[in-house]
Amino acid sequence: MDRRQEILEAAAKSFSLFGYKATTMDQVAKIANVGKGTIYTFFSNKEELFNAIVLKLINEMRAEADAVAIEGAPFEQNAHARLMRMLKFRETHQLYAKLIDEEKELRTPAVSEVLQAIENEIVSYVKEKIEKAIAKGELKPCDTELVAYLLFKAYLSLVADWGKTHDVELAEERIVALLSGTIFKSLLL
Amino acid sequence: MDRRQEILEAAAKSFSLFGYKATTMDQVAKIANVGKGTIYTFFSNKEELFNAIVLKLINEMRAEADAVAIEGAPFEQNAHARLMRMLKFRETHQLYAKLIDEEKELRTPAVSEVLQAIENEIVSYVKEKIEKAIAKGELKPCDTELVAYLLFKAYLSLVADWGKTHDVELAEERIVALLSGTIFKSLLL
DNA sequence: ATATGACCGTTTGAGGAAAATGGTCAACCA
DNA sequence: TGGTTGACCATTTTCCTCAAACGGTCATAT
């Protein structure tokens, strides 16, 4: 059995269940059926082990975002589907949800850093898709970094923030109607 | 001398300097040259005194936002100036800045509530301006509540969040260029 | 060569005493 | 007698302490 893999799986399980702070290296070692010292032959410390797990999370999210896109479909439709899927990940993915909760409740610095890294990854992913659409001649050239940032923040606000201050969650059609008529329309060539 | 006014000024001073939690009723009484009991003849508790102070803050912000608008100028120009001014208030206004800091550091519930109320006030203010512009025939009819929310969140992200993850603050012209070409353009009739 | 867990220095948090705080109200004027 | 006050009260917050728990190491075992 690949010891490194055992450790990764044990860590993923523990981080997902208990969060970063409440996961102990002894615990991971026990779950992985491995001596504690062994973990340190593969990962130099707890934070690096954590980062390795989060890297997996990012790849899974990317894969799902790619999966919902339809080859040949308009930019708006794919961008919407991708962003919605990535934002749903915040509730869907056990580790992601746990980390968001820990960030809110405990403000664990390592968790804040990692959540920021995930958001940066999303923005850079969106930026990449915008650039491809521009190259294809579907969108007009623009400040891609800033447009990607705006799109992400807009979706995040509408999907994750709106519900906190209103007693009903925003319907997806209302989001589409809003952004289709505003941001997306103006990006078209 | 109006005792109620003395108390309000003392409270404003103390909340601005020390924040909500670190301000004590004994302190306010001392600054106001008033017995502690007197405060309770005008305000039923600390939180209501706080709310009265914040109401003043909201009115000042509204006044400044109105002051930067130019009669007859296009919606985009005035909306931009108004939102920028209200967001600058977060650094400019001593009490506002202190409360934002306290919310981040201490998470005082009374402060979170009040900050949320201020944001609601801003959104509702923006919504009102959008509705006026629609009535004037300058903008096309739209989901005003949602557009106001989007505009506020977009500005908040660009002005207040961008700097946290990038080493340079966003230049105002870059914000104008982005939003003028995207959201604002699509609102025009 | 690789894996291990007893061990180390540091951090954390439970527990409890002491100080401080928000709010009350009987006494006190003007 | 209506308005003001600060001593007072119950509760919360702060501070301190110390034992338990933690991340990380390394001599030893395999």
Tab-separated table of C-alpha atoms (C1' of nucleotides) in Angstrom:
chain	number	residue	atom	x	y	z
A	1	MET	CA	0.000	0.000	0.000
A	2	ASP	CA	1.215	3.493	-0.839
A	3	ARG	CA	1.884	5.083	2.547
A	4	ARG	CA	1.763	8.586	1.124
A	5	GLN	CA	-1.671	7.894	-0.298
A	6	GLU	CA	-2.913	6.418	2.986
A	7	ILE	CA	-1.819	9.573	4.754
A	8	LEU	CA	-3.498	11.824	2.209
A	9	GLU	CA	-6.756	9.955	2.497
A	10	ALA	CA	-6.670	9.954	6.278
A	11	ALA	CA	-5.912	13.673	6.334
A	12	ALA	CA	-8.684	14.458	3.851
A	13	LYS	CA	-11.125	12.513	5.981
A	14	SER	CA	-10.074	14.211	9.199
A	15	PHE	CA	-9.899	17.743	7.806
A	16	SER	CA	-13.332	17.290	6.231
A	17	LEU	CA	-14.839	15.997	9.437
A	18	PHE	CA	-13.166	18.160	12.060
A	19	GLY	CA	-11.560	21.052	10.210
A	20	TYR	CA	-7.944	22.139	10.259
A	21	LYS	CA	-7.483	23.134	13.860
A	22	ALA	CA	-9.321	20.209	15.395
A	23	THR	CA	-7.374	17.702	13.318
A	24	THR	CA	-4.287	16.427	15.129
A	25	MET	CA	-1.285	14.780	13.571
A	26	ASP	CA	-1.674	11.859	15.987
A	27	GLN	CA	-5.209	11.415	14.733
A	28	VAL	CA	-4.152	11.419	11.087
A	29	ALA	CA	-1.423	8.907	11.893
A	30	LYS	CA	-3.878	6.623	13.647
A	31	ILE	CA	-6.443	6.767	10.819
A	32	ALA	CA	-3.717	6.143	8.271
A	33	ASN	CA	-2.322	3.221	10.306
A	34	VAL	CA	1.045	4.875	10.283
A	35	GLY	CA	3.491	6.150	12.879
A	36	LYS	CA	3.356	9.887	13.397
A	37	GLY	CA	6.972	10.225	12.332
A	38	THR	CA	6.138	8.682	8.966
A	39	ILE	CA	3.905	11.599	8.070
A	40	TYR	CA	6.892	13.889	8.405
A	41	THR	CA	8.875	11.902	5.847
A	42	PHE	CA	6.294	12.946	3.231
A	43	PHE	CA	5.123	16.356	4.481
A	44	SER	CA	7.338	18.786	6.315
A	45	ASN	CA	4.559	19.969	8.637
A	46	LYS	CA	0.805	20.080	9.241
A	47	GLU	CA	0.263	23.065	6.971
A	48	GLU	CA	1.952	21.426	3.999
A	49	LEU	CA	-0.153	18.321	4.456
A	50	PHE	CA	-3.174	20.611	4.538
A	51	ASN	CA	-2.094	22.391	1.371
A	52	ALA	CA	-1.742	19.064	-0.413
A	53	ILE	CA	-5.337	18.209	0.494
A	54	VAL	CA	-6.588	21.588	-0.653
A	55	LEU	CA	-4.779	21.157	-3.949
A	56	LYS	CA	-6.910	18.072	-4.491
A	57	LEU	CA	-9.999	20.095	-3.665
A	58	ILE	CA	-9.074	22.725	-6.218
A	59	ASN	CA	-8.565	20.100	-8.894
A	60	GLU	CA	-11.905	18.473	-8.136
A	61	MET	CA	-13.607	21.847	-8.371
A	62	ARG	CA	-11.910	22.606	-11.676
A	63	ALA	CA	-12.959	19.227	-13.027
A	64	GLU	CA	-16.594	19.805	-12.069
A	65	ALA	CA	-16.544	23.301	-13.530
A	66	ASP	CA	-15.166	21.922	-16.775
A	67	ALA	CA	-17.750	19.160	-16.761
A	68	VAL	CA	-20.762	21.474	-16.757
A	69	ALA	CA	-19.517	23.485	-19.738
A	70	ILE	CA	-20.854	22.574	-23.132
A	71	GLU	CA	-18.519	22.668	-26.112
A	72	GLY	CA	-19.733	25.300	-28.547
A	73	ALA	CA	-22.232	26.881	-26.172
A	74	PRO	CA	-22.178	30.681	-25.773
A	75	PHE	CA	-19.746	32.207	-23.290
A	76	GLU	CA	-22.499	33.468	-21.035
A	77	GLN	CA	-24.134	30.091	-20.645
A	78	ASN	CA	-20.902	28.274	-19.874
A	79	ALA	CA	-19.531	30.979	-17.616
A	80	HIS	CA	-22.776	30.992	-15.647
A	81	ALA	CA	-22.855	27.215	-15.322
A	82	ARG	CA	-19.191	27.115	-14.288
A	83	LEU	CA	-19.471	29.834	-11.662
A	84	MET	CA	-22.676	28.439	-10.215
A	85	ARG	CA	-21.091	25.004	-9.957
A	86	MET	CA	-17.974	26.319	-8.261
A	87	LEU	CA	-20.048	28.322	-5.808
A	88	LYS	CA	-22.302	25.347	-5.062
A	89	PHE	CA	-19.094	23.572	-4.093
A	90	ARG	CA	-19.096	25.696	-0.961
A	91	GLU	CA	-22.036	23.703	0.362
A	92	THR	CA	-21.591	20.499	-1.579
A	93	HIS	CA	-17.978	19.675	-0.827
A	94	GLN	CA	-17.643	18.568	2.770
A	95	LEU	CA	-14.110	19.908	3.249
A	96	TYR	CA	-14.863	23.224	1.565
A	97	ALA	CA	-17.985	23.722	3.681
A	98	LYS	CA	-16.103	22.820	6.832
A	99	LEU	CA	-13.314	25.269	6.047
A	100	ILE	CA	-15.745	28.114	5.366
A	101	ASP	CA	-17.354	27.403	8.700
A	102	GLU	CA	-14.011	27.269	10.492
A	103	GLU	CA	-12.923	30.525	8.894
A	104	LYS	CA	-16.107	32.173	10.159
A	105	GLU	CA	-16.044	30.674	13.645
A	106	LEU	CA	-12.366	30.300	14.513
A	107	ARG	CA	-10.534	32.500	11.997
A	108	THR	CA	-7.757	29.960	11.776
A	109	PRO	CA	-5.048	31.763	9.756
A	110	ALA	CA	-4.040	28.681	7.768
A	111	VAL	CA	-7.675	28.270	6.745
A	112	SER	CA	-8.074	31.910	5.731
A	113	GLU	CA	-4.993	31.640	3.539
A	114	VAL	CA	-6.244	28.520	1.859
A	115	LEU	CA	-9.730	29.926	1.219
A	116	GLN	CA	-8.147	32.989	-0.332
A	117	ALA	CA	-6.029	30.732	-2.529
A	118	ILE	CA	-9.154	28.933	-3.714
A	119	GLU	CA	-10.832	32.222	-4.605
A	120	ASN	CA	-7.737	33.355	-6.479
A	121	GLU	CA	-7.833	30.077	-8.354
A	122	ILE	CA	-11.465	30.650	-9.345
A	123	VAL	CA	-10.767	34.187	-10.540
A	124	SER	CA	-7.784	33.055	-12.532
A	125	TYR	CA	-9.892	30.232	-14.006
A	126	VAL	CA	-12.604	32.682	-15.065
A	127	LYS	CA	-9.988	35.023	-16.484
A	128	GLU	CA	-8.612	32.189	-18.571
A	129	LYS	CA	-12.056	31.439	-20.001
A	130	ILE	CA	-12.628	35.105	-20.805
A	131	GLU	CA	-9.343	35.280	-22.653
A	132	LYS	CA	-10.192	32.187	-24.669
A	133	ALA	CA	-13.553	33.704	-25.624
A	134	ILE	CA	-11.838	36.912	-26.692
A	135	ALA	CA	-9.336	34.980	-28.781
A	136	LYS	CA	-12.255	33.162	-30.395
A	137	GLY	CA	-13.789	36.532	-31.267
A	138	GLU	CA	-16.846	35.886	-29.106
A	139	LEU	CA	-16.138	38.657	-26.600
A	140	LYS	CA	-14.592	42.024	-27.136
A	141	PRO	CA	-11.155	42.700	-25.632
A	142	CYS	CA	-11.322	44.024	-22.071
A	143	ASP	CA	-9.504	44.256	-18.759
A	144	THR	CA	-9.731	40.493	-18.298
A	145	GLU	CA	-8.290	40.381	-14.785
A	146	LEU	CA	-10.750	42.965	-13.562
A	147	VAL	CA	-13.735	41.547	-15.429
A	148	ALA	CA	-12.997	38.102	-14.001
A	149	TYR	CA	-12.765	39.611	-10.529
A	150	LEU	CA	-16.030	41.488	-10.982
A	151	LEU	CA	-17.841	38.434	-12.290
A	152	PHE	CA	-16.682	36.291	-9.407
A	153	LYS	CA	-17.548	38.890	-6.797
A	154	ALA	CA	-20.939	39.482	-8.365
A	155	TYR	CA	-21.798	35.801	-8.346
A	156	LEU	CA	-20.438	35.350	-4.848
A	157	SER	CA	-22.565	38.225	-3.596
A	158	LEU	CA	-25.709	37.046	-5.316
A	159	VAL	CA	-25.331	33.382	-4.431
A	160	ALA	CA	-23.700	33.476	-1.008
A	161	ASP	CA	-24.408	36.911	0.503
A	162	TRP	CA	-27.959	37.709	-0.577
A	163	GLY	CA	-29.453	34.944	1.527
A	164	LYS	CA	-27.785	36.267	4.673
A	165	THR	CA	-29.749	39.506	4.597
A	166	HIS	CA	-32.953	38.390	2.888
A	167	ASP	CA	-35.221	35.631	4.068
A	168	VAL	CA	-35.431	33.991	0.658
A	169	GLU	CA	-32.494	32.804	-1.404
A	170	LEU	CA	-32.150	34.369	-4.867
A	171	ALA	CA	-33.701	32.253	-7.618
A	172	GLU	CA	-31.187	31.235	-10.271
A	173	GLU	CA	-33.402	32.644	-13.035
A	174	ARG	CA	-33.361	36.035	-11.368
A	175	ILE	CA	-29.566	35.945	-11.283
A	176	VAL	CA	-29.455	34.987	-14.943
A	177	ALA	CA	-31.902	37.724	-15.871
A	178	LEU	CA	-29.869	40.324	-14.011
A	179	LEU	CA	-26.404	39.403	-15.250
A	180	SER	CA	-27.472	38.465	-18.736
A	181	GLY	CA	-28.954	41.918	-19.188
A	182	THR	CA	-26.031	43.762	-17.628
A	183	ILE	CA	-22.498	42.398	-17.403
A	184	PHE	CA	-22.680	39.576	-19.917
A	185	LYS	CA	-24.407	41.633	-22.608
A	186	SER	CA	-21.736	44.287	-22.511
A	187	LEU	CA	-18.938	41.756	-22.912
A	188	LEU	CA	-20.214	40.493	-26.273
A	189	LEU	CA	-18.439	41.611	-29.407
B	1	MET	CA	-27.644	73.085	28.196
B	2	ASP	CA	-29.601	70.285	26.594
B	3	ARG	CA	-28.665	67.205	28.571
B	4	ARG	CA	-29.791	64.859	25.824
B	5	GLN	CA	-27.502	66.631	23.397
B	6	GLU	CA	-24.574	66.517	25.837
B	7	ILE	CA	-25.037	62.784	26.161
B	8	LEU	CA	-25.227	62.282	22.404
B	9	GLU	CA	-22.019	64.227	21.850
B	10	ALA	CA	-20.207	62.405	24.623
B	11	ALA	CA	-21.335	59.051	23.259
B	12	ALA	CA	-20.338	59.938	19.705
B	13	LYS	CA	-16.898	60.944	20.923
B	14	SER	CA	-16.430	57.788	22.964
B	15	PHE	CA	-17.776	55.353	20.370
B	16	SER	CA	-15.582	56.981	17.720
B	17	LEU	CA	-12.501	56.773	19.886
B	18	PHE	CA	-12.902	53.405	21.587
B	19	GLY	CA	-15.602	51.558	19.679
B	20	TYR	CA	-18.825	50.087	21.024
B	21	LYS	CA	-17.555	47.436	23.392
B	22	ALA	CA	-14.795	49.505	24.962
B	23	THR	CA	-17.151	52.397	25.626
B	24	THR	CA	-18.689	52.205	29.093
B	25	MET	CA	-21.793	53.978	30.259
B	26	ASP	CA	-19.831	55.386	33.217
B	27	GLN	CA	-17.388	56.863	30.732
B	28	VAL	CA	-20.114	58.468	28.642
B	29	ALA	CA	-21.697	59.876	31.807
B	30	LYS	CA	-18.388	61.355	32.922
B	31	ILE	CA	-17.648	62.947	29.530
B	32	ALA	CA	-21.171	64.331	29.375
B	33	ASN	CA	-20.914	65.685	32.930
B	34	VAL	CA	-24.016	63.787	33.830
B	35	GLY	CA	-24.956	61.093	36.302
B	36	LYS	CA	-25.148	57.637	34.811
B	37	GLY	CA	-28.827	57.387	35.690
B	38	THR	CA	-29.581	60.440	33.582
B	39	ILE	CA	-28.532	58.625	30.440
B	40	TYR	CA	-31.232	56.067	31.082
B	41	THR	CA	-33.909	58.723	31.212
B	42	PHE	CA	-33.205	59.451	27.519
B	43	PHE	CA	-32.060	56.065	26.190
B	44	SER	CA	-33.366	52.771	27.468
B	45	ASN	CA	-29.999	51.035	27.172
B	46	LYS	CA	-26.504	51.165	25.672
B	47	GLU	CA	-27.603	49.745	22.348
B	48	GLU	CA	-30.315	52.347	21.843
B	49	LEU	CA	-27.849	55.113	22.578
B	50	PHE	CA	-25.556	53.502	20.027
B	51	ASN	CA	-28.327	53.318	17.450
B	52	ALA	CA	-29.060	57.014	17.919
B	53	ILE	CA	-25.416	57.808	17.168
B	54	VAL	CA	-25.399	55.583	14.108
B	55	LEU	CA	-28.539	57.284	12.844
B	56	LYS	CA	-26.581	60.524	12.832
B	57	LEU	CA	-23.800	58.783	10.912
B	58	ILE	CA	-26.252	57.580	8.290
B	59	ASN	CA	-27.669	61.057	7.844
B	60	GLU	CA	-24.209	62.580	7.486
B	61	MET	CA	-23.348	59.981	4.864
B	62	ARG	CA	-26.555	60.649	2.970
B	63	ALA	CA	-25.861	64.368	3.062
B	64	GLU	CA	-22.366	63.917	1.659
B	65	ALA	CA	-23.613	61.574	-1.020
B	66	ASP	CA	-26.229	64.108	-2.038
B	67	ALA	CA	-23.633	66.865	-2.028
B	68	VAL	CA	-21.387	65.250	-4.629
B	69	ALA	CA	-24.198	64.741	-7.114
B	70	ILE	CA	-24.637	67.321	-9.830
B	71	GLU	CA	-28.137	68.334	-10.870
B	72	GLY	CA	-28.684	67.328	-14.457
B	73	ALA	CA	-25.575	65.182	-14.735
B	74	PRO	CA	-25.944	61.676	-16.221
B	75	PHE	CA	-26.993	58.856	-13.918
B	76	GLU	CA	-23.685	57.055	-14.259
B	77	GLN	CA	-21.636	60.057	-13.198
B	78	ASN	CA	-23.758	60.817	-10.164
B	79	ALA	CA	-24.165	57.198	-9.122
B	80	HIS	CA	-20.414	56.718	-9.328
B	81	ALA	CA	-19.667	59.854	-7.340
B	82	ARG	CA	-22.256	58.953	-4.720
B	83	LEU	CA	-21.097	55.379	-4.241
B	84	MET	CA	-17.433	56.358	-4.138
B	85	ARG	CA	-18.184	58.982	-1.525
B	86	MET	CA	-20.169	56.641	0.648
B	87	LEU	CA	-17.439	54.005	0.436
B	88	LYS	CA	-14.735	56.542	1.252
B	89	PHE	CA	-16.733	57.207	4.391
B	90	ARG	CA	-15.463	53.872	5.654
B	91	GLU	CA	-12.015	55.393	6.073
B	92	THR	CA	-12.926	59.038	6.416
B	93	HIS	CA	-15.507	58.896	9.166
B	94	GLN	CA	-13.835	58.095	12.458
B	95	LEU	CA	-16.782	56.218	13.947
B	96	TYR	CA	-17.457	54.244	10.779
B	97	ALA	CA	-13.811	53.244	10.490
B	98	LYS	CA	-13.692	52.257	14.148
B	99	LEU	CA	-16.812	50.115	13.815
B	100	ILE	CA	-15.476	48.314	10.749
B	101	ASP	CA	-12.324	47.569	12.686
B	102	GLU	CA	-14.257	46.360	15.716
B	103	GLU	CA	-16.435	44.139	13.571
B	104	LYS	CA	-13.314	42.531	12.081
B	105	GLU	CA	-11.414	42.165	15.342
B	106	LEU	CA	-14.065	41.569	18.001
B	107	ARG	CA	-17.191	40.610	16.061
B	108	THR	CA	-19.328	42.544	18.516
B	109	PRO	CA	-22.900	41.568	17.555
B	110	ALA	CA	-24.332	45.060	18.092
B	111	VAL	CA	-21.675	46.401	15.726
B	112	SER	CA	-22.355	43.771	13.064
B	113	GLU	CA	-26.044	44.620	13.160
B	114	VAL	CA	-25.389	48.307	12.807
B	115	LEU	CA	-22.950	47.872	9.926
B	116	GLN	CA	-25.497	45.720	8.158
B	117	ALA	CA	-28.097	48.425	8.697
B	118	ILE	CA	-25.783	50.992	7.120
B	119	GLU	CA	-25.248	48.783	4.081
B	120	ASN	CA	-28.996	48.265	3.745
B	121	GLU	CA	-29.386	52.015	3.891
B	122	ILE	CA	-26.880	52.474	1.077
B	123	VAL	CA	-28.546	49.864	-1.111
B	124	SER	CA	-31.940	51.387	-0.527
B	125	TYR	CA	-30.496	54.827	-1.319
B	126	VAL	CA	-29.045	53.560	-4.597
B	127	LYS	CA	-32.308	51.839	-5.423
B	128	GLU	CA	-34.151	55.098	-4.914
B	129	LYS	CA	-31.808	56.908	-7.326
B	130	ILE	CA	-32.224	54.182	-9.918
B	131	GLU	CA	-35.994	54.434	-9.681
B	132	LYS	CA	-35.839	58.208	-10.125
B	133	ALA	CA	-33.663	57.793	-13.213
B	134	ILE	CA	-36.074	55.256	-14.640
B	135	ALA	CA	-39.005	57.599	-13.996
B	136	LYS	CA	-37.080	60.347	-15.780
B	137	GLY	CA	-36.662	58.020	-18.770
B	138	GLU	CA	-32.884	57.984	-18.428
B	139	LEU	CA	-32.616	54.287	-17.544
B	140	LYS	CA	-34.679	51.400	-18.752
B	141	PRO	CA	-36.937	49.627	-16.259
B	142	CYS	CA	-35.209	46.812	-14.396
B	143	ASP	CA	-35.139	44.795	-11.182
B	144	THR	CA	-34.186	47.898	-9.191
B	145	GLU	CA	-33.653	46.144	-5.860
B	146	LEU	CA	-31.284	43.653	-7.427
B	147	VAL	CA	-29.470	46.156	-9.611
B	148	ALA	CA	-28.902	48.398	-6.594
B	149	TYR	CA	-27.578	45.414	-4.659
B	150	LEU	CA	-25.275	44.437	-7.510
B	151	LEU	CA	-23.966	47.975	-7.938
B	152	PHE	CA	-23.221	48.312	-4.246
B	153	LYS	CA	-21.533	44.928	-4.003
B	154	ALA	CA	-19.501	45.615	-7.133
B	155	TYR	CA	-18.256	48.935	-5.804
B	156	LEU	CA	-17.596	47.478	-2.375
B	157	SER	CA	-15.542	44.678	-3.889
B	158	LEU	CA	-13.561	46.950	-6.159
B	159	VAL	CA	-12.930	49.671	-3.598
B	160	ALA	CA	-12.618	47.745	-0.349
B	161	ASP	CA	-11.719	44.139	-1.217
B	162	TRP	CA	-9.341	44.431	-4.157
B	163	GLY	CA	-6.637	46.044	-2.078
B	164	LYS	CA	-6.658	43.194	0.431
B	165	THR	CA	-5.456	40.679	-2.136
B	166	HIS	CA	-3.442	42.893	-4.460
B	167	ASP	CA	-0.516	45.052	-3.462
B	168	VAL	CA	-1.839	48.115	-5.264
B	169	GLU	CA	-5.214	49.728	-4.711
B	170	LEU	CA	-7.459	49.949	-7.789
B	171	ALA	CA	-7.228	53.307	-9.570
B	172	GLU	CA	-10.567	55.099	-9.760
B	173	GLU	CA	-10.258	55.480	-13.533
B	174	ARG	CA	-9.914	51.728	-13.880
B	175	ILE	CA	-13.095	51.257	-11.888
B	176	VAL	CA	-14.902	53.798	-14.031
B	177	ALA	CA	-13.629	52.194	-17.228
B	178	LEU	CA	-14.810	48.766	-16.082
B	179	LEU	CA	-18.258	49.685	-14.816
B	180	SER	CA	-18.966	52.292	-17.442
B	181	GLY	CA	-18.390	49.700	-20.135
B	182	THR	CA	-20.351	46.960	-18.399
B	183	ILE	CA	-23.078	47.555	-15.814
B	184	PHE	CA	-23.814	51.237	-16.421
B	185	LYS	CA	-23.960	50.951	-20.183
B	186	SER	CA	-26.554	48.225	-20.050
B	187	LEU	CA	-28.801	50.245	-17.734
B	188	LEU	CA	-29.220	53.100	-20.221
B	189	LEU	CA	-32.455	53.354	-22.134
C	1	DA	C1'	17.085	2.592	4.717
C	2	DT	C1'	12.770	3.331	6.602
C	3	DA	C1'	9.375	3.508	10.119
C	4	DT	C1'	8.197	4.462	14.766
C	5	DG	C1'	6.405	6.374	19.188
C	6	DA	C1'	8.438	8.151	23.483
C	7	DC	C1'	9.864	12.468	24.304
C	8	DC	C1'	10.488	17.773	24.194
C	9	DG	C1'	9.336	22.667	24.307
C	10	DT	C1'	5.418	25.296	23.437
C	11	DT	C1'	0.589	26.301	23.063
C	12	DT	C1'	-4.034	25.848	24.592
C	13	DG	C1'	-8.017	26.031	27.324
C	14	DA	C1'	-10.621	24.681	31.605
C	15	DG	C1'	-11.541	26.555	35.994
C	16	DG	C1'	-12.127	29.990	39.289
C	17	DA	C1'	-11.282	34.274	41.627
C	18	DA	C1'	-11.383	39.190	41.024
C	19	DA	C1'	-12.500	43.231	38.554
C	20	DA	C1'	-15.517	45.664	35.638
C	21	DT	C1'	-19.902	46.555	33.387
C	22	DG	C1'	-24.862	47.494	32.224
C	23	DG	C1'	-28.712	48.618	34.384
C	24	DT	C1'	-31.821	49.882	38.706
C	25	DC	C1'	-33.785	52.636	42.225
C	26	DA	C1'	-34.169	54.791	46.823
C	27	DA	C1'	-32.554	59.053	48.218
C	28	DC	C1'	-31.912	63.690	47.090
C	29	DC	C1'	-32.555	68.149	45.563
C	30	DA	C1'	-34.200	72.658	42.997
D	1	DT	C1'	-42.536	66.866	42.716
D	2	DG	C1'	-40.288	65.924	38.398
D	3	DG	C1'	-35.712	65.378	37.297
D	4	DT	C1'	-31.070	63.838	38.727
D	5	DT	C1'	-27.845	61.034	40.916
D	6	DG	C1'	-24.361	57.480	42.304
D	7	DA	C1'	-24.229	53.485	45.531
D	8	DC	C1'	-25.683	49.114	44.676
D	9	DC	C1'	-26.764	44.454	42.350
D	10	DA	C1'	-26.540	40.564	39.221
D	11	DT	C1'	-24.085	39.273	35.462
D	12	DT	C1'	-20.282	39.293	32.365
D	13	DT	C1'	-15.541	39.860	31.351
D	14	DT	C1'	-10.776	39.604	32.461
D	15	DC	C1'	-6.901	37.674	34.385
D	16	DC	C1'	-4.175	34.123	36.110
D	17	DT	C1'	-2.669	29.372	36.673
D	18	DC	C1'	-1.567	24.896	35.563
D	19	DA	C1'	-2.395	20.504	33.645
D	20	DA	C1'	-3.467	18.533	29.318
D	21	DA	C1'	-2.738	18.473	24.486
D	22	DC	C1'	-0.268	19.674	20.533
D	23	DG	C1'	3.237	19.831	16.565
D	24	DG	C1'	7.458	18.328	15.615
D	25	DT	C1'	12.090	15.544	16.532
D	26	DC	C1'	15.152	11.790	16.745
D	27	DA	C1'	17.282	7.747	18.975
D	28	DT	C1'	15.964	3.290	18.453
D	29	DA	C1'	13.859	-0.733	16.307
D	30	DT	C1'	12.927	-3.315	12.271
